[in-house]
């Protein structure tokens, strides 16, 4: 989850966080359309999981949360609080900001 200059939150998936961060930060042609129009400030939180299918599922459900819920998720890092009925939260591990 990335914080943008306008205080919006972008959520995406990748298998290489450093590369993807640079693509968003530099507005690279491979970066997301959203982050080309909303400059990124920082990485707010990162979750890891065993495969892309699980990552996509988490991304989908996070994107469905309200802005307020996303803000609370960033603070608490508690997936189960918001998504326990949607995904198997134990399959995801939160990572501290490594960038």
PDB file of C-alpha atoms in Angstrom:
ATOM      1  CA  UNK A   1       0.000   0.000   0.000  1.00  0.00           C
ATOM      2  CA  UNK A   2       1.478   3.313  -1.118  1.00  0.00           C
ATOM      3  CA  UNK A   3       0.676   6.815   0.125  1.00  0.00           C
ATOM      4  CA  UNK A   4       0.305   9.397  -2.634  1.00  0.00           C
ATOM      5  CA  UNK A   5       0.855  13.167  -2.438  1.00  0.00           C
ATOM      6  CA  UNK A   6      -2.890  13.820  -2.437  1.00  0.00           C
ATOM      7  CA  UNK A   7      -3.203  11.483   0.604  1.00  0.00           C
ATOM      8  CA  UNK A   8      -4.833   8.745  -1.468  1.00  0.00           C
ATOM      9  CA  UNK A   9      -3.735   5.133  -1.046  1.00  0.00           C
ATOM     10  CA  UNK A  10      -2.666   2.930  -3.943  1.00  0.00           C
ATOM     11  CA  UNK A  11      -2.757  -0.855  -3.529  1.00  0.00           C
ATOM     12  CA  UNK A  12      -1.026  -3.246  -5.894  1.00  0.00           C
ATOM     13  CA  UNK A  13       0.950  -6.485  -6.083  1.00  0.00           C
ATOM     14  CA  UNK A  14       4.475  -7.357  -7.172  1.00  0.00           C
ATOM     15  CA  UNK A  15       7.145  -9.996  -6.742  1.00  0.00           C
ATOM     16  CA  UNK A  16       9.885  -7.321  -6.595  1.00  0.00           C
ATOM     17  CA  UNK A  17       9.005  -4.461  -4.255  1.00  0.00           C
ATOM     18  CA  UNK A  18      12.128  -2.372  -4.906  1.00  0.00           C
ATOM     19  CA  UNK A  19      11.706  -2.494  -8.681  1.00  0.00           C
ATOM     20  CA  UNK A  20       7.990  -1.744  -8.475  1.00  0.00           C
ATOM     21  CA  UNK A  21       8.550   1.157  -6.044  1.00  0.00           C
ATOM     22  CA  UNK A  22      10.983   2.743  -8.503  1.00  0.00           C
ATOM     23  CA  UNK A  23       8.520   2.280 -11.382  1.00  0.00           C
ATOM     24  CA  UNK A  24       5.844   4.127  -9.424  1.00  0.00           C
ATOM     25  CA  UNK A  25       8.177   6.761  -7.970  1.00  0.00           C
ATOM     26  CA  UNK A  26       9.787   7.640 -11.312  1.00  0.00           C
ATOM     27  CA  UNK A  27       6.482   7.416 -13.214  1.00  0.00           C
ATOM     28  CA  UNK A  28       8.067   4.763 -15.415  1.00  0.00           C
ATOM     29  CA  UNK A  29       6.015   3.521 -18.353  1.00  0.00           C
ATOM     30  CA  UNK A  30       5.682   0.205 -16.477  1.00  0.00           C
ATOM     31  CA  UNK A  31       4.238   1.937 -13.414  1.00  0.00           C
ATOM     32  CA  UNK A  32       0.515   1.930 -12.710  1.00  0.00           C
ATOM     33  CA  UNK A  33      -1.693   4.438 -14.493  1.00  0.00           C
ATOM     34  CA  UNK A  34      -2.963   5.599 -11.098  1.00  0.00           C
ATOM     35  CA  UNK A  35       0.476   6.483  -9.756  1.00  0.00           C
ATOM     36  CA  UNK A  36       1.356   8.400 -12.910  1.00  0.00           C
ATOM     37  CA  UNK A  37      -1.369  10.873 -11.940  1.00  0.00           C
ATOM     38  CA  UNK A  38      -0.900  10.587  -8.173  1.00  0.00           C
ATOM     39  CA  UNK A  39       2.752  10.935  -7.183  1.00  0.00           C
ATOM     40  CA  UNK A  40       3.785   8.416  -4.531  1.00  0.00           C
ATOM     41  CA  UNK A  41       5.336   9.569  -1.251  1.00  0.00           C
ATOM     42  CA  UNK A  42       6.060   6.388   0.665  1.00  0.00           C
ATOM     43  CA  UNK A  43       5.306   2.741   1.210  1.00  0.00           C
ATOM     44  CA  UNK A  44       2.789   2.442   4.033  1.00  0.00           C
ATOM     45  CA  UNK A  45       2.747  -1.315   4.510  1.00  0.00           C
ATOM     46  CA  UNK A  46       3.665  -4.555   2.753  1.00  0.00           C
ATOM     47  CA  UNK A  47       2.257  -8.057   3.062  1.00  0.00           C
ATOM     48  CA  UNK A  48       3.880 -11.190   1.716  1.00  0.00           C
ATOM     49  CA  UNK A  49       2.310 -14.492   0.786  1.00  0.00           C
ATOM     50  CA  UNK A  50       3.260 -17.711  -0.959  1.00  0.00           C
ATOM     51  CA  UNK A  51       1.936 -17.024  -4.460  1.00  0.00           C
ATOM     52  CA  UNK A  52       0.499 -14.493  -6.874  1.00  0.00           C
ATOM     53  CA  UNK A  53      -3.052 -15.867  -6.649  1.00  0.00           C
ATOM     54  CA  UNK A  54      -3.187 -15.165  -2.907  1.00  0.00           C
ATOM     55  CA  UNK A  55      -1.614 -11.744  -3.454  1.00  0.00           C
ATOM     56  CA  UNK A  56      -4.251 -10.891  -6.060  1.00  0.00           C
ATOM     57  CA  UNK A  57      -7.006 -11.969  -3.710  1.00  0.00           C
ATOM     58  CA  UNK A  58      -5.684  -9.737  -0.934  1.00  0.00           C
ATOM     59  CA  UNK A  59      -5.274  -6.802  -3.320  1.00  0.00           C
ATOM     60  CA  UNK A  60      -8.867  -7.199  -4.535  1.00  0.00           C
ATOM     61  CA  UNK A  61     -10.296  -7.171  -1.011  1.00  0.00           C
ATOM     62  CA  UNK A  62      -8.149  -4.282   0.204  1.00  0.00           C
ATOM     63  CA  UNK A  63      -9.289  -2.211  -2.775  1.00  0.00           C
ATOM     64  CA  UNK A  64     -12.905  -2.826  -1.689  1.00  0.00           C
ATOM     65  CA  UNK A  65     -12.284  -1.283   1.749  1.00  0.00           C
ATOM     66  CA  UNK A  66     -13.272   2.307   2.454  1.00  0.00           C
ATOM     67  CA  UNK A  67     -10.570   4.945   2.799  1.00  0.00           C
ATOM     68  CA  UNK A  68     -11.158   4.991   6.552  1.00  0.00           C
ATOM     69  CA  UNK A  69     -10.743   1.209   6.759  1.00  0.00           C
ATOM     70  CA  UNK A  70      -7.537   1.368   4.699  1.00  0.00           C
ATOM     71  CA  UNK A  71      -6.151   4.027   7.047  1.00  0.00           C
ATOM     72  CA  UNK A  72      -6.928   1.838  10.071  1.00  0.00           C
ATOM     73  CA  UNK A  73      -5.424  -1.193   8.337  1.00  0.00           C
ATOM     74  CA  UNK A  74      -2.211   0.745   7.709  1.00  0.00           C
ATOM     75  CA  UNK A  75      -2.022   1.681  11.394  1.00  0.00           C
ATOM     76  CA  UNK A  76      -3.034  -1.654  12.923  1.00  0.00           C
ATOM     77  CA  UNK A  77      -1.701  -4.082  10.274  1.00  0.00           C
ATOM     78  CA  UNK A  78      -4.639  -6.269  11.385  1.00  0.00           C
ATOM     79  CA  UNK A  79      -6.010  -7.973   8.257  1.00  0.00           C
ATOM     80  CA  UNK A  80      -8.355 -10.141  10.303  1.00  0.00           C
ATOM     81  CA  UNK A  81     -10.147  -7.070  11.660  1.00  0.00           C
ATOM     82  CA  UNK A  82     -11.278  -6.117   8.159  1.00  0.00           C
ATOM     83  CA  UNK A  83     -11.009  -9.238   6.015  1.00  0.00           C
ATOM     84  CA  UNK A  84     -11.412 -12.342   8.198  1.00  0.00           C
ATOM     85  CA  UNK A  85     -14.645 -13.341   6.451  1.00  0.00           C
ATOM     86  CA  UNK A  86     -13.159 -12.807   2.986  1.00  0.00           C
ATOM     87  CA  UNK A  87      -9.669 -14.359   3.042  1.00  0.00           C
ATOM     88  CA  UNK A  88      -7.497 -16.715   5.094  1.00  0.00           C
ATOM     89  CA  UNK A  89      -5.599 -13.961   6.910  1.00  0.00           C
ATOM     90  CA  UNK A  90      -3.035 -16.352   8.390  1.00  0.00           C
ATOM     91  CA  UNK A  91      -1.617 -16.867   4.874  1.00  0.00           C
ATOM     92  CA  UNK A  92      -0.310 -13.276   4.830  1.00  0.00           C
ATOM     93  CA  UNK A  93       2.617 -11.825   6.736  1.00  0.00           C
ATOM     94  CA  UNK A  94       3.068  -8.114   7.265  1.00  0.00           C
ATOM     95  CA  UNK A  95       6.535  -6.766   6.516  1.00  0.00           C
ATOM     96  CA  UNK A  96       8.025  -3.631   7.981  1.00  0.00           C
ATOM     97  CA  UNK A  97       8.939  -0.993   5.435  1.00  0.00           C
ATOM     98  CA  UNK A  98      12.258  -2.138   3.936  1.00  0.00           C
ATOM     99  CA  UNK A  99      12.636   0.585   1.306  1.00  0.00           C
TER     100      UNK A  99
END
